[in-house]
Coordinates of N, CA and C in Angstrom, one line a residue:
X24 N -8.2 -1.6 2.6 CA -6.8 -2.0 3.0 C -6.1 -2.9 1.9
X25 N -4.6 -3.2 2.0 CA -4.3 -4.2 1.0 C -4.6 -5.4 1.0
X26 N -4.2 -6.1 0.0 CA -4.2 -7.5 -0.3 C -3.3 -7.7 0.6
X27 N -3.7 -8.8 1.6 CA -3.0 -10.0 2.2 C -2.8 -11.3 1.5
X28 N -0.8 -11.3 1.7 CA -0.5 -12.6 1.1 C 0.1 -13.5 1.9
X29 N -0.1 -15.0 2.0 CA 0.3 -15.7 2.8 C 1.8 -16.9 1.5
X30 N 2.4 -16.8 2.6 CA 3.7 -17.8 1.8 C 3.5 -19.4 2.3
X31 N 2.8 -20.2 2.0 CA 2.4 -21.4 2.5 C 4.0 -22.3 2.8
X32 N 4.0 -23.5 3.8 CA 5.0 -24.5 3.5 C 6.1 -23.9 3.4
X33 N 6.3 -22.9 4.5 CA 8.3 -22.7 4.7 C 9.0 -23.8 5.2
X34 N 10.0 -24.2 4.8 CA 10.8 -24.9 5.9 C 12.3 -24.7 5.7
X35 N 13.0 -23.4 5.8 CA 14.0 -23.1 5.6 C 14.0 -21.2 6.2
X36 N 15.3 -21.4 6.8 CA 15.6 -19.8 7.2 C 15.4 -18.6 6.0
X37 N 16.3 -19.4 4.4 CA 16.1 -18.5 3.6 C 14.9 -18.6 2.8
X38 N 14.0 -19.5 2.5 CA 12.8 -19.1 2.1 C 11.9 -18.3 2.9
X39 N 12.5 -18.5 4.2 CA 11.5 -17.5 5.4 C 12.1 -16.1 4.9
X40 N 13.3 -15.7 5.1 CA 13.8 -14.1 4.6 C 13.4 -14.1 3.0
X41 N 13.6 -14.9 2.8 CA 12.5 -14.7 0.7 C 11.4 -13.8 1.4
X42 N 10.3 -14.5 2.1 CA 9.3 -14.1 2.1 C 8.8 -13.1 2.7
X43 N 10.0 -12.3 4.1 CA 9.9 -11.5 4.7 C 10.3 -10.2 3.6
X44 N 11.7 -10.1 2.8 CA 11.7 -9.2 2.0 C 11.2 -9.1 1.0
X45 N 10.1 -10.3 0.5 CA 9.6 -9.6 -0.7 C 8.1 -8.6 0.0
X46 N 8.1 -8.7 1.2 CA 7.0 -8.1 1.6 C 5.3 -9.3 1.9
X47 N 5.6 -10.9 2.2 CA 4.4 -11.0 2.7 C 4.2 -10.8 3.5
X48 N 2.5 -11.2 3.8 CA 1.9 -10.9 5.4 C 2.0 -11.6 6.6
X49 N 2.0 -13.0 5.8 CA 1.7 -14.2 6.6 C 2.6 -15.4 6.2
X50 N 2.7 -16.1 6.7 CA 4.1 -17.3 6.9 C 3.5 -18.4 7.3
X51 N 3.2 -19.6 6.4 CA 2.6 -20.6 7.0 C 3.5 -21.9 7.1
X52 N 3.2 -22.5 8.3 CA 4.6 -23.7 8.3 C 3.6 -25.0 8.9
X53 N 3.7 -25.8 8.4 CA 3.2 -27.2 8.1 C 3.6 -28.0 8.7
X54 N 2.4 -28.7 10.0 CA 3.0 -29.4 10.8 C 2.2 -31.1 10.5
X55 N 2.8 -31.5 9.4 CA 1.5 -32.8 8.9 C 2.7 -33.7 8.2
X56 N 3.0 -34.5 8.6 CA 4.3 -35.9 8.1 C 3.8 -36.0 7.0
X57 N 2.6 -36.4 6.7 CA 2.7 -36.9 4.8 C 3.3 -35.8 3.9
X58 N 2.9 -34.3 4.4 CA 3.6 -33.5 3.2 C 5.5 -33.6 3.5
X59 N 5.5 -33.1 1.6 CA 6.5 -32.8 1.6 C 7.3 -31.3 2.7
X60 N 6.3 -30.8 3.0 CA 7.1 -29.5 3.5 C 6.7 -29.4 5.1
X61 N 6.2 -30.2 5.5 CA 6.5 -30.8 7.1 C 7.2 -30.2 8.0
X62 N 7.3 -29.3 9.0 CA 8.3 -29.1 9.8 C 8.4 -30.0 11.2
X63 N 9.3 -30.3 11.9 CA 9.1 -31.1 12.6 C 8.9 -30.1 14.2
X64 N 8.3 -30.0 15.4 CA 8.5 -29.2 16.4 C 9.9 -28.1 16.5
X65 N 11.0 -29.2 16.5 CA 12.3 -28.2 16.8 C 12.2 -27.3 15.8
X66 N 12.5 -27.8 14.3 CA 12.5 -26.8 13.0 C 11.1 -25.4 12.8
X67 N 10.3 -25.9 13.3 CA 8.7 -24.9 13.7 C 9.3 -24.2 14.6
X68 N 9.9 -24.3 15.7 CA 10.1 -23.2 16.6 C 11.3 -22.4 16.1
X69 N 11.9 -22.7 15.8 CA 13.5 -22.0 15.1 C 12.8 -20.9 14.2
X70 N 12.0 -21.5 13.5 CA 11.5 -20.2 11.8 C 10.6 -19.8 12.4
X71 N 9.8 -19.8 13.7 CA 9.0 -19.0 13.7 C 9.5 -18.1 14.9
X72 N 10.0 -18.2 15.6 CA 10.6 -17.1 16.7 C 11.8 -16.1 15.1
X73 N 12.3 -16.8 14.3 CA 12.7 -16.2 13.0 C 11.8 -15.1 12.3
X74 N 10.6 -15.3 12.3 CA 9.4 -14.6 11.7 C 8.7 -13.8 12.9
X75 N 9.1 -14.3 14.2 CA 8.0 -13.2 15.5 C 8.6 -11.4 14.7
X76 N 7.0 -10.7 15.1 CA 7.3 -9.9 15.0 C 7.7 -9.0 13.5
X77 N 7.8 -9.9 12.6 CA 8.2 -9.5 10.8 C 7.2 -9.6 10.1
X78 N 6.1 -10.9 10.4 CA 4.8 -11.2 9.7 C 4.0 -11.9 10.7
X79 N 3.0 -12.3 10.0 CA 1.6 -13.3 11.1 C 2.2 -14.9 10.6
X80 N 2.3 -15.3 11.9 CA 2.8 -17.0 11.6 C 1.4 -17.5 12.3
X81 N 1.3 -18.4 11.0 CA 0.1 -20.2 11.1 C 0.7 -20.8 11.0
X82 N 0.0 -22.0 11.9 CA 0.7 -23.2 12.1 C -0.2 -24.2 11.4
X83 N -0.1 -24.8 10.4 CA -1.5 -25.8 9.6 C -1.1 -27.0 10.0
X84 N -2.6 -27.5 10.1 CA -2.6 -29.1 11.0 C -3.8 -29.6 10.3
X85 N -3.9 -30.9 10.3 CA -4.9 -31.6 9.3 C -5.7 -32.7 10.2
X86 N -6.6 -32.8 10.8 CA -6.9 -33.4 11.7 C -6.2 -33.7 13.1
X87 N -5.6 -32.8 13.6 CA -4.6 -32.9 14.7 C -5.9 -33.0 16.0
X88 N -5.1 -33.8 17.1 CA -6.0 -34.0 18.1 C -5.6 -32.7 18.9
X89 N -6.1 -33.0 20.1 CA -5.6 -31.8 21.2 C -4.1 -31.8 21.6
X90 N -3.7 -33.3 22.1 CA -2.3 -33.3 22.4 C -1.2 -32.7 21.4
X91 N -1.7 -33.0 19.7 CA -0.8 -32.3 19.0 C -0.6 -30.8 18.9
X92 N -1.5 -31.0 19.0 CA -2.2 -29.2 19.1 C -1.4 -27.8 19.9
X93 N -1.6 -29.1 20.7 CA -0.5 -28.1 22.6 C 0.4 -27.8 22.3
X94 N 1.4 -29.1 21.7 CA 2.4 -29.4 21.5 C 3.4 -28.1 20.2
X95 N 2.0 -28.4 19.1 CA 2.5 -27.1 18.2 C 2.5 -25.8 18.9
X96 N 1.0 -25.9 19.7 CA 0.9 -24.1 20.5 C 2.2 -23.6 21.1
X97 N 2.7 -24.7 22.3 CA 4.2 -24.6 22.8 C 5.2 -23.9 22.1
X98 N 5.1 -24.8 21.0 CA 6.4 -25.4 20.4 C 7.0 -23.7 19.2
X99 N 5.8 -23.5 18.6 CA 5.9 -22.4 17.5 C 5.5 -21.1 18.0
X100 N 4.3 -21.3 18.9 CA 3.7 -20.5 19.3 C 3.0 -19.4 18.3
X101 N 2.2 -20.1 17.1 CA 1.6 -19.5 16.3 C 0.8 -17.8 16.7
X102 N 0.7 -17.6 15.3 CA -0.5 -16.1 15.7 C -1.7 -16.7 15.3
X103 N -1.9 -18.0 14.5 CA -3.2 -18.5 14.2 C -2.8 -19.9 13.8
X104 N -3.7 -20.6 14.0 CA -4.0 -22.3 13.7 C -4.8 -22.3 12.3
X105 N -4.5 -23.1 11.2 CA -5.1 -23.3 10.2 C -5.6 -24.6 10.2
X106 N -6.9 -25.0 10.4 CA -7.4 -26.6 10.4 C -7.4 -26.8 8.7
X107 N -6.7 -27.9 8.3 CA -6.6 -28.3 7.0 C -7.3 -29.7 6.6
X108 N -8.1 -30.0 7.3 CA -8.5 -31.5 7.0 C -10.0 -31.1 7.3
X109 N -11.0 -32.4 7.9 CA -11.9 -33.0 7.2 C -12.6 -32.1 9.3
X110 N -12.4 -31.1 10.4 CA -12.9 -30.8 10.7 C -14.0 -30.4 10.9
X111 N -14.8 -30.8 12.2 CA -16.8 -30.2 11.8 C -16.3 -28.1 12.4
X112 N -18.0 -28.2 12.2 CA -18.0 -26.3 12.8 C -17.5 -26.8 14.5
X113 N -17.9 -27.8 14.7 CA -17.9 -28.1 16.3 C -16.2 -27.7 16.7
X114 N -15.7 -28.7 16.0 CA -14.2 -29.2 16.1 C -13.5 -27.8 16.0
X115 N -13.9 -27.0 14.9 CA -13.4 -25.3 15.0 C -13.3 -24.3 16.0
X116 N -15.1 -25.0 16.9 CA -15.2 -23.7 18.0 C -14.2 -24.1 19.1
X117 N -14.3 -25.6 19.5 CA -13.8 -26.1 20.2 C -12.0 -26.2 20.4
X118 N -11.6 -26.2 19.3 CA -9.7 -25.2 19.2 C -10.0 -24.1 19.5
X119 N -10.3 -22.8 18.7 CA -10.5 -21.8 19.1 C -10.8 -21.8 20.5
X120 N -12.0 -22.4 21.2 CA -11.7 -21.9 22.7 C -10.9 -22.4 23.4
X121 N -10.3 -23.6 22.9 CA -9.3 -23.8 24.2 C -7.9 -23.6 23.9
X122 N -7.6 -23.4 22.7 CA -6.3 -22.9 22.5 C -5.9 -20.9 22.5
X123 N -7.2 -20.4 22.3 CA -7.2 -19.4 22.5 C -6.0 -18.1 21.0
X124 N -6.3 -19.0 20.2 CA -5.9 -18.6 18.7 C -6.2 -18.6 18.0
X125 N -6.6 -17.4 16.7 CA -7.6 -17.2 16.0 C -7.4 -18.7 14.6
X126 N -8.4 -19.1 14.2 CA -8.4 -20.3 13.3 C -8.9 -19.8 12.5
X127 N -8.2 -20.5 11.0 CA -7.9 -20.6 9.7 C -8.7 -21.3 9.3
X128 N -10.1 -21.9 8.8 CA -10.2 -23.5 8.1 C -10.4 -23.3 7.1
X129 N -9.6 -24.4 6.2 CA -9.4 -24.5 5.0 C -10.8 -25.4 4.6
X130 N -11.5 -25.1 3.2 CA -12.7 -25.8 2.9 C -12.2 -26.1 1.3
X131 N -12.4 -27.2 1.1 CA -12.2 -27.7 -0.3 C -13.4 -27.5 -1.4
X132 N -12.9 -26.7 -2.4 CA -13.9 -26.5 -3.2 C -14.0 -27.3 -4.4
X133 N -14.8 -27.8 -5.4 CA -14.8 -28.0 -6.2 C -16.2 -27.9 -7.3
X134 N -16.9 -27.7 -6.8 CA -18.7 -26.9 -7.3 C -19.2 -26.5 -6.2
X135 N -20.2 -25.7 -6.7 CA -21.1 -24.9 -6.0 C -21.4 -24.9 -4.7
X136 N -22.0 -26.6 -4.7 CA -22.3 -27.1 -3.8 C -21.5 -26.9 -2.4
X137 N -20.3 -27.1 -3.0 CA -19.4 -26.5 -1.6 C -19.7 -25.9 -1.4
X138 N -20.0 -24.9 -1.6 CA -20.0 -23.8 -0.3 C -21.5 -23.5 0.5
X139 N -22.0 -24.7 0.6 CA -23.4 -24.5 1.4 C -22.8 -24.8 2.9
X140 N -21.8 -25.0 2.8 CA -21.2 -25.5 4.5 C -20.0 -24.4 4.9
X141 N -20.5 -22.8 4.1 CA -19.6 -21.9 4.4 C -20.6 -21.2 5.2
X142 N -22.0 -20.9 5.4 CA -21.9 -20.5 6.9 C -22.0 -21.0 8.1
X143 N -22.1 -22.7 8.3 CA -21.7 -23.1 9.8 C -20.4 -22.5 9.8
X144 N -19.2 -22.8 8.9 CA -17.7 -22.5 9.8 C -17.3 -21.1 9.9
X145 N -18.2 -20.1 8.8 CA -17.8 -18.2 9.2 C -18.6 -18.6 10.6
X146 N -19.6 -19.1 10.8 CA -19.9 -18.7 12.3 C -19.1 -18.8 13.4
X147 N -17.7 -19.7 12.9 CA -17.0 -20.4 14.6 C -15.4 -20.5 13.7
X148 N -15.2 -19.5 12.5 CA -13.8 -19.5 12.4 C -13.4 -18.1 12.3
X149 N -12.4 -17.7 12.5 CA -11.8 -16.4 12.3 C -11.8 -16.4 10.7
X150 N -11.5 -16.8 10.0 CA -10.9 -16.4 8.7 C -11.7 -18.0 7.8
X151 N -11.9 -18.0 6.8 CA -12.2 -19.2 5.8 C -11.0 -19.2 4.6
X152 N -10.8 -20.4 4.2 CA -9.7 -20.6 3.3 C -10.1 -21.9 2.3
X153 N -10.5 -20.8 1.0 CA -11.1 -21.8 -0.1 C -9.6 -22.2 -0.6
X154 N -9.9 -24.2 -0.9 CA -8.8 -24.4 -1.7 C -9.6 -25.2 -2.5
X155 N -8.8 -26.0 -3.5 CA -9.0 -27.0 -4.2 C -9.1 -28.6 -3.7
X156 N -10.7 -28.8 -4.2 CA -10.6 -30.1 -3.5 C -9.8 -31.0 -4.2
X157 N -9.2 -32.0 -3.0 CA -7.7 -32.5 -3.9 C -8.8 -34.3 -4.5
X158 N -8.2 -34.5 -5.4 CA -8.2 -35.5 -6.1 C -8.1 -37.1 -5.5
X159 N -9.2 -38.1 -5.9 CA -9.2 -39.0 -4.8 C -8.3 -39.9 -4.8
X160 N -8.0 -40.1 -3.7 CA -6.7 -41.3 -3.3 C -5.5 -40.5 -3.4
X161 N -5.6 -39.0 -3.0 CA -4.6 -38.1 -2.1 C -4.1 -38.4 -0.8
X162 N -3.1 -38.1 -1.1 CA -2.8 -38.2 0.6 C -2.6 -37.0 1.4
X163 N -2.9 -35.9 1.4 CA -2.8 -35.2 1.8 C -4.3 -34.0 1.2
X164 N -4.4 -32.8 1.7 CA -5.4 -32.3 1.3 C -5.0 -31.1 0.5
X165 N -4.0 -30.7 0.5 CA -3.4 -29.2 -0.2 C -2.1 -28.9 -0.7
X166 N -1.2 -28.5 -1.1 CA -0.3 -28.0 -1.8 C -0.1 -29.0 -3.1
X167 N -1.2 -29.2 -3.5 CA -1.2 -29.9 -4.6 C -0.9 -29.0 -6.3
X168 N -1.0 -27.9 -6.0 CA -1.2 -27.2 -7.3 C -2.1 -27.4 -8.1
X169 N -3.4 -27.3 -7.4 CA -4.3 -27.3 -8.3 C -5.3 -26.3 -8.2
X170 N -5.8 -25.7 -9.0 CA -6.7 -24.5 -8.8 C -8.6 -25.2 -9.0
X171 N -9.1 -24.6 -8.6 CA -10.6 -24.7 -8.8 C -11.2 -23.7 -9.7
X172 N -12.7 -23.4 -10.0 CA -13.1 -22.4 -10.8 C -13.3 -21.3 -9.6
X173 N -12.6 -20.6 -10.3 CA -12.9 -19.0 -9.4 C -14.1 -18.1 -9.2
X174 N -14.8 -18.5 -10.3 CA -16.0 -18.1 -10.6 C -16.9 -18.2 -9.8
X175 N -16.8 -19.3 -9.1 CA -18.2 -19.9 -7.5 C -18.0 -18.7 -6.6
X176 N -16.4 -18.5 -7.0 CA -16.5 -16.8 -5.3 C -16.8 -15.8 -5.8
X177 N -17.4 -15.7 -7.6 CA -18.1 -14.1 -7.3 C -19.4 -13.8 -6.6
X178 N -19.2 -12.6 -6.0 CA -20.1 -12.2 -5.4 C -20.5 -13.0 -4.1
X179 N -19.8 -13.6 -3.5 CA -19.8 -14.3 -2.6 C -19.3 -13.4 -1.2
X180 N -20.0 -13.6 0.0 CA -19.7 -12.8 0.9 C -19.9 -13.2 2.0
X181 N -18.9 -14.4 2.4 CA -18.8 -15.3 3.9 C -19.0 -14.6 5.1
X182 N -19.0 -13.2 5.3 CA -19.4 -12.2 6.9 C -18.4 -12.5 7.6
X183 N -16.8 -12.8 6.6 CA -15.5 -12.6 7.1 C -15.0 -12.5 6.7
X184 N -13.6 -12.7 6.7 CA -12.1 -12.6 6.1 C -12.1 -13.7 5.2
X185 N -11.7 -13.7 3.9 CA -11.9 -14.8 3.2 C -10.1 -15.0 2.7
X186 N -9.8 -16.6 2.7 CA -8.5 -16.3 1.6 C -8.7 -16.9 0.1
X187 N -7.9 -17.4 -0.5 CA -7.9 -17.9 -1.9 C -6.7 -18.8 -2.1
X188 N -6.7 -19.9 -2.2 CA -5.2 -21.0 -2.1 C -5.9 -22.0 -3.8
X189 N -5.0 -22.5 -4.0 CA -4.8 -23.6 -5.1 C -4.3 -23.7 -6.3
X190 N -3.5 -24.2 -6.6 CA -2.9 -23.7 -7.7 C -2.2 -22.8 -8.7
X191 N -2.1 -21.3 -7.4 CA -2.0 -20.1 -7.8 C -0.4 -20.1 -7.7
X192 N 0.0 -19.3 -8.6 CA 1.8 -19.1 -8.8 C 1.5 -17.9 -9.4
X193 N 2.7 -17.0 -10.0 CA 3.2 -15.9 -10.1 C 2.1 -15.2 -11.6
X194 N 2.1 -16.2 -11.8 CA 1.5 -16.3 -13.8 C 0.1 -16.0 -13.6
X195 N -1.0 -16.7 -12.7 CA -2.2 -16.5 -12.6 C -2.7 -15.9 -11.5
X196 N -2.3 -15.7 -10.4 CA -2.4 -14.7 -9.5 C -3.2 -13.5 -9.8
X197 N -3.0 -12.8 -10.7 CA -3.8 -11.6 -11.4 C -5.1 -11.5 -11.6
X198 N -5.1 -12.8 -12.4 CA -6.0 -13.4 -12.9 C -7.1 -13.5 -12.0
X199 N -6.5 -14.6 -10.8 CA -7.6 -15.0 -9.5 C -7.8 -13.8 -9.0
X200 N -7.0 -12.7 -9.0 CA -7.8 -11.5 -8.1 C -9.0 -11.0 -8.9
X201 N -8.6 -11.3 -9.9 CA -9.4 -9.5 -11.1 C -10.7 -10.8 -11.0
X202 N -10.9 -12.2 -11.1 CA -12.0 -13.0 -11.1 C -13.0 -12.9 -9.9
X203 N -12.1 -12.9 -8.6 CA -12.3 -12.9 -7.5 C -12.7 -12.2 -6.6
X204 N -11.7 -11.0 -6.6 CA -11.6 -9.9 -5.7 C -11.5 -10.5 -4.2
X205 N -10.6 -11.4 -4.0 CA -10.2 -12.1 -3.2 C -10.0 -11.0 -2.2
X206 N -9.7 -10.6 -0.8 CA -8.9 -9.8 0.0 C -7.3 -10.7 0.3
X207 N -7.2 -11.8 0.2 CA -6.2 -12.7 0.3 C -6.0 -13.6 -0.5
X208 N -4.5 -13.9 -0.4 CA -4.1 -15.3 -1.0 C -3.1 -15.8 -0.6
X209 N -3.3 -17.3 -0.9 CA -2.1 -18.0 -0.2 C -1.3 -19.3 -1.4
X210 N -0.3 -19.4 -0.9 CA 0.3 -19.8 -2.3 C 1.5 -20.6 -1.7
X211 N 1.3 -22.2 -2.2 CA 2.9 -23.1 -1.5 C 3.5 -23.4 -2.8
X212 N 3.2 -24.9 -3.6 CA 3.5 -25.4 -4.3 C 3.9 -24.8 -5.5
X213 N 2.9 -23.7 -5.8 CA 2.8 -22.2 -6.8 C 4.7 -21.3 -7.0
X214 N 5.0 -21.4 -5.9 CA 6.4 -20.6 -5.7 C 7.5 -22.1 -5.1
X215 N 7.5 -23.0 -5.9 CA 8.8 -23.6 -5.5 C 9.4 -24.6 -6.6
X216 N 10.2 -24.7 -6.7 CA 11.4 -25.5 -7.7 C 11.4 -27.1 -7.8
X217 N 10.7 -27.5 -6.7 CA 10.0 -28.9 -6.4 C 9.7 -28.9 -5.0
X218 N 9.0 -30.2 -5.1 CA 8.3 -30.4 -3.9 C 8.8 -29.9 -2.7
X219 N 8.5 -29.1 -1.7 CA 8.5 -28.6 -0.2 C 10.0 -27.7 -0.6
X220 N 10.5 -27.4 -2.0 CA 11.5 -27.0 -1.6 C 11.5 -25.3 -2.9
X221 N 11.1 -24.1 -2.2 CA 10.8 -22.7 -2.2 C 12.2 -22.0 -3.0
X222 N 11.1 -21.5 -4.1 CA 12.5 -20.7 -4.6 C 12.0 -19.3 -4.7
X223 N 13.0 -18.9 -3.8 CA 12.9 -17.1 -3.5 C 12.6 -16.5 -4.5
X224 N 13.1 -16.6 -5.7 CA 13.0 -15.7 -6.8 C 11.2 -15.3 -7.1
X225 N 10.7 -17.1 -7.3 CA 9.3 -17.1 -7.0 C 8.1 -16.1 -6.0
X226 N 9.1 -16.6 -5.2 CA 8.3 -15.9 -3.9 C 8.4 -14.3 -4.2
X227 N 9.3 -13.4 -4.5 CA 9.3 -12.3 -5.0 C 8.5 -12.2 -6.2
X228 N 8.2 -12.7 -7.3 CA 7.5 -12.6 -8.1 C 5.9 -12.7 -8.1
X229 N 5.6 -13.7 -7.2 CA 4.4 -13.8 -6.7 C 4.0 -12.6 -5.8
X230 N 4.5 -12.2 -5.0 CA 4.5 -11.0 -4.1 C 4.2 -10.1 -4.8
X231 N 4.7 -9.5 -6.0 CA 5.2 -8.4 -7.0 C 3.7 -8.5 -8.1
X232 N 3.1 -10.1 -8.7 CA 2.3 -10.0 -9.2 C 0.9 -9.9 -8.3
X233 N 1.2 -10.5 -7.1 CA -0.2 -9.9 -6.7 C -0.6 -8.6 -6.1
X234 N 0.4 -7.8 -5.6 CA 0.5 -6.6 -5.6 C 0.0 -6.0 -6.4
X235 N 0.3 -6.2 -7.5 CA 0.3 -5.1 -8.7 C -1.0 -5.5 -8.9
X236 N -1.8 -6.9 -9.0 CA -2.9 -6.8 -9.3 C -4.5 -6.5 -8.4
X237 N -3.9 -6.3 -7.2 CA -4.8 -6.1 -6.1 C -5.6 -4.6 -6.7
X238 N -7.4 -4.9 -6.6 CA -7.7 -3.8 -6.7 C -7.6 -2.9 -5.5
X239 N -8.5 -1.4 -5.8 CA -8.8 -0.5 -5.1 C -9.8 -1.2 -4.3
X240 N -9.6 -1.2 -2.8 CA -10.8 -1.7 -2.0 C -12.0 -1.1 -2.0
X241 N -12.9 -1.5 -2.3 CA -14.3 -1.3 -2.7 C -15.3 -2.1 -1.9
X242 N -16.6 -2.1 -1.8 CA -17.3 -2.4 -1.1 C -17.6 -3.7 -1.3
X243 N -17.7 -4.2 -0.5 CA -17.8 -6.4 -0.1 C -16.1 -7.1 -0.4
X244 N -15.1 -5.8 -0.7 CA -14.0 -6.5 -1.3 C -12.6 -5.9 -0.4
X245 N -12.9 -5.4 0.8 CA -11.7 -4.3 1.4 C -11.3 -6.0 2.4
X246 N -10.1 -6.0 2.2 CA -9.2 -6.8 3.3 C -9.6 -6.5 5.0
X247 N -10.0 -7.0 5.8 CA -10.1 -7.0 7.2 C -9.0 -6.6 8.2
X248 N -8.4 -6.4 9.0 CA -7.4 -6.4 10.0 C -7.2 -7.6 10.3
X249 N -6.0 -8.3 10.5 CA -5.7 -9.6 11.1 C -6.2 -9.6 12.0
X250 N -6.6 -10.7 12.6 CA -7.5 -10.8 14.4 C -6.3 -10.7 15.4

């Protein structure tokens, strides 16, 4: 199947239609106050009843409790939850069953070592989402623009849907797949003009280079069906 692309950190109608006509899959909108690309409830429901129906909307949350949680489910009414923070496998099964939406969790990579705690969360996530582990005395955990070594995910085969986030923009994108053979990627900071604020042109270009560089799906490397 193809490469799935995700547009991280919308917060505008026209970076939302950027991303619908350049052709991504998925639309992710950010519900966490320290970032810059933050949406607040009212603004989350507006862009995503905007996107019902065009692409898959996630809602990414970074240690959110349950009450926030609801509150996003309500409010945006995602097709999936992305947990972006410091999450156990527990905390994953436990959204998943009570919110009843497939979950995203993001895992911070930065050596090998990471990924010894990638099969408790393929057991109790829909989807895994390698990023870059962010740098200490961050305040936040992602859209930092920073990439990790690509190299840890060859030959790597989580017994899911994997994505690819960090650092990636229009220029290296190619690169991360032909290293990778990612089935997905996702991309915020990578496509915008400054902080939380998306420049379409990017977003087409990004779209356009990972397309072009997506291989033939081949065995351990074919994209899954969204859940």
């Amino acid at each position: 199947m193809t490469l799935l692309i995700k547009i991280c950190g919308l917060t505008t109608p026209e970076a939302l239609d950027a991303a619908i006509g350049a052709g991504a899959d998925l639309a992710g909108f950010v519900v966490f106050p320290p970032s810059p690309r933050h949406v607040d409830l009212a603004l989350g429901r507006a862009l995503t009843a905007q996107a019902k129906g065009r692409l898959q909307r996630v809602a990414l949350t970074v240690d959110a409790d349950d009450a926030l949680l609801a509150d996003i489910v309500a409010a945006l009414d995602p097709d999936m939850l992305q947990l972006h923070g410091r999450e156990t496998p527990e905390r994953v099964a436990a959204v998943r069953a009570r919110f009843g939406r497939p979950v995203v969790k993001a895992l911070a990579i930065a050596e090998a070592a990471d990924l010894a705690r990638v099969p408790a969360y393929a057991a109790v996530a829909d989807r895994i989402l390698f990023d870059a582990r962010p740098p200490k005395g961050a305040t936040r955990p992602g859209g930092l623009g920073q990439a990790f070594d690509w190299t840890l995910l060859q030959g790597l085969d989580p017994g899911l849907p994997y994505m690819l986030s960090g650092g990636l923009d229009p220029a290296n994108v190619g690169e991360a797949l032909r290293v990778t053979g990612a089935p997905a990627v996702d991309v915020s900071s990578g496509v915008e003009r400054a902080p939380g604020e998306k420049d379409p042109g990017r977003i087409v270009d990004f779209v356009r280079a990972a397309r072009a560089a997506a291989a033939p799906a081949g065995p351990g490397r074919a994209a899954l069906p969204l859940p």
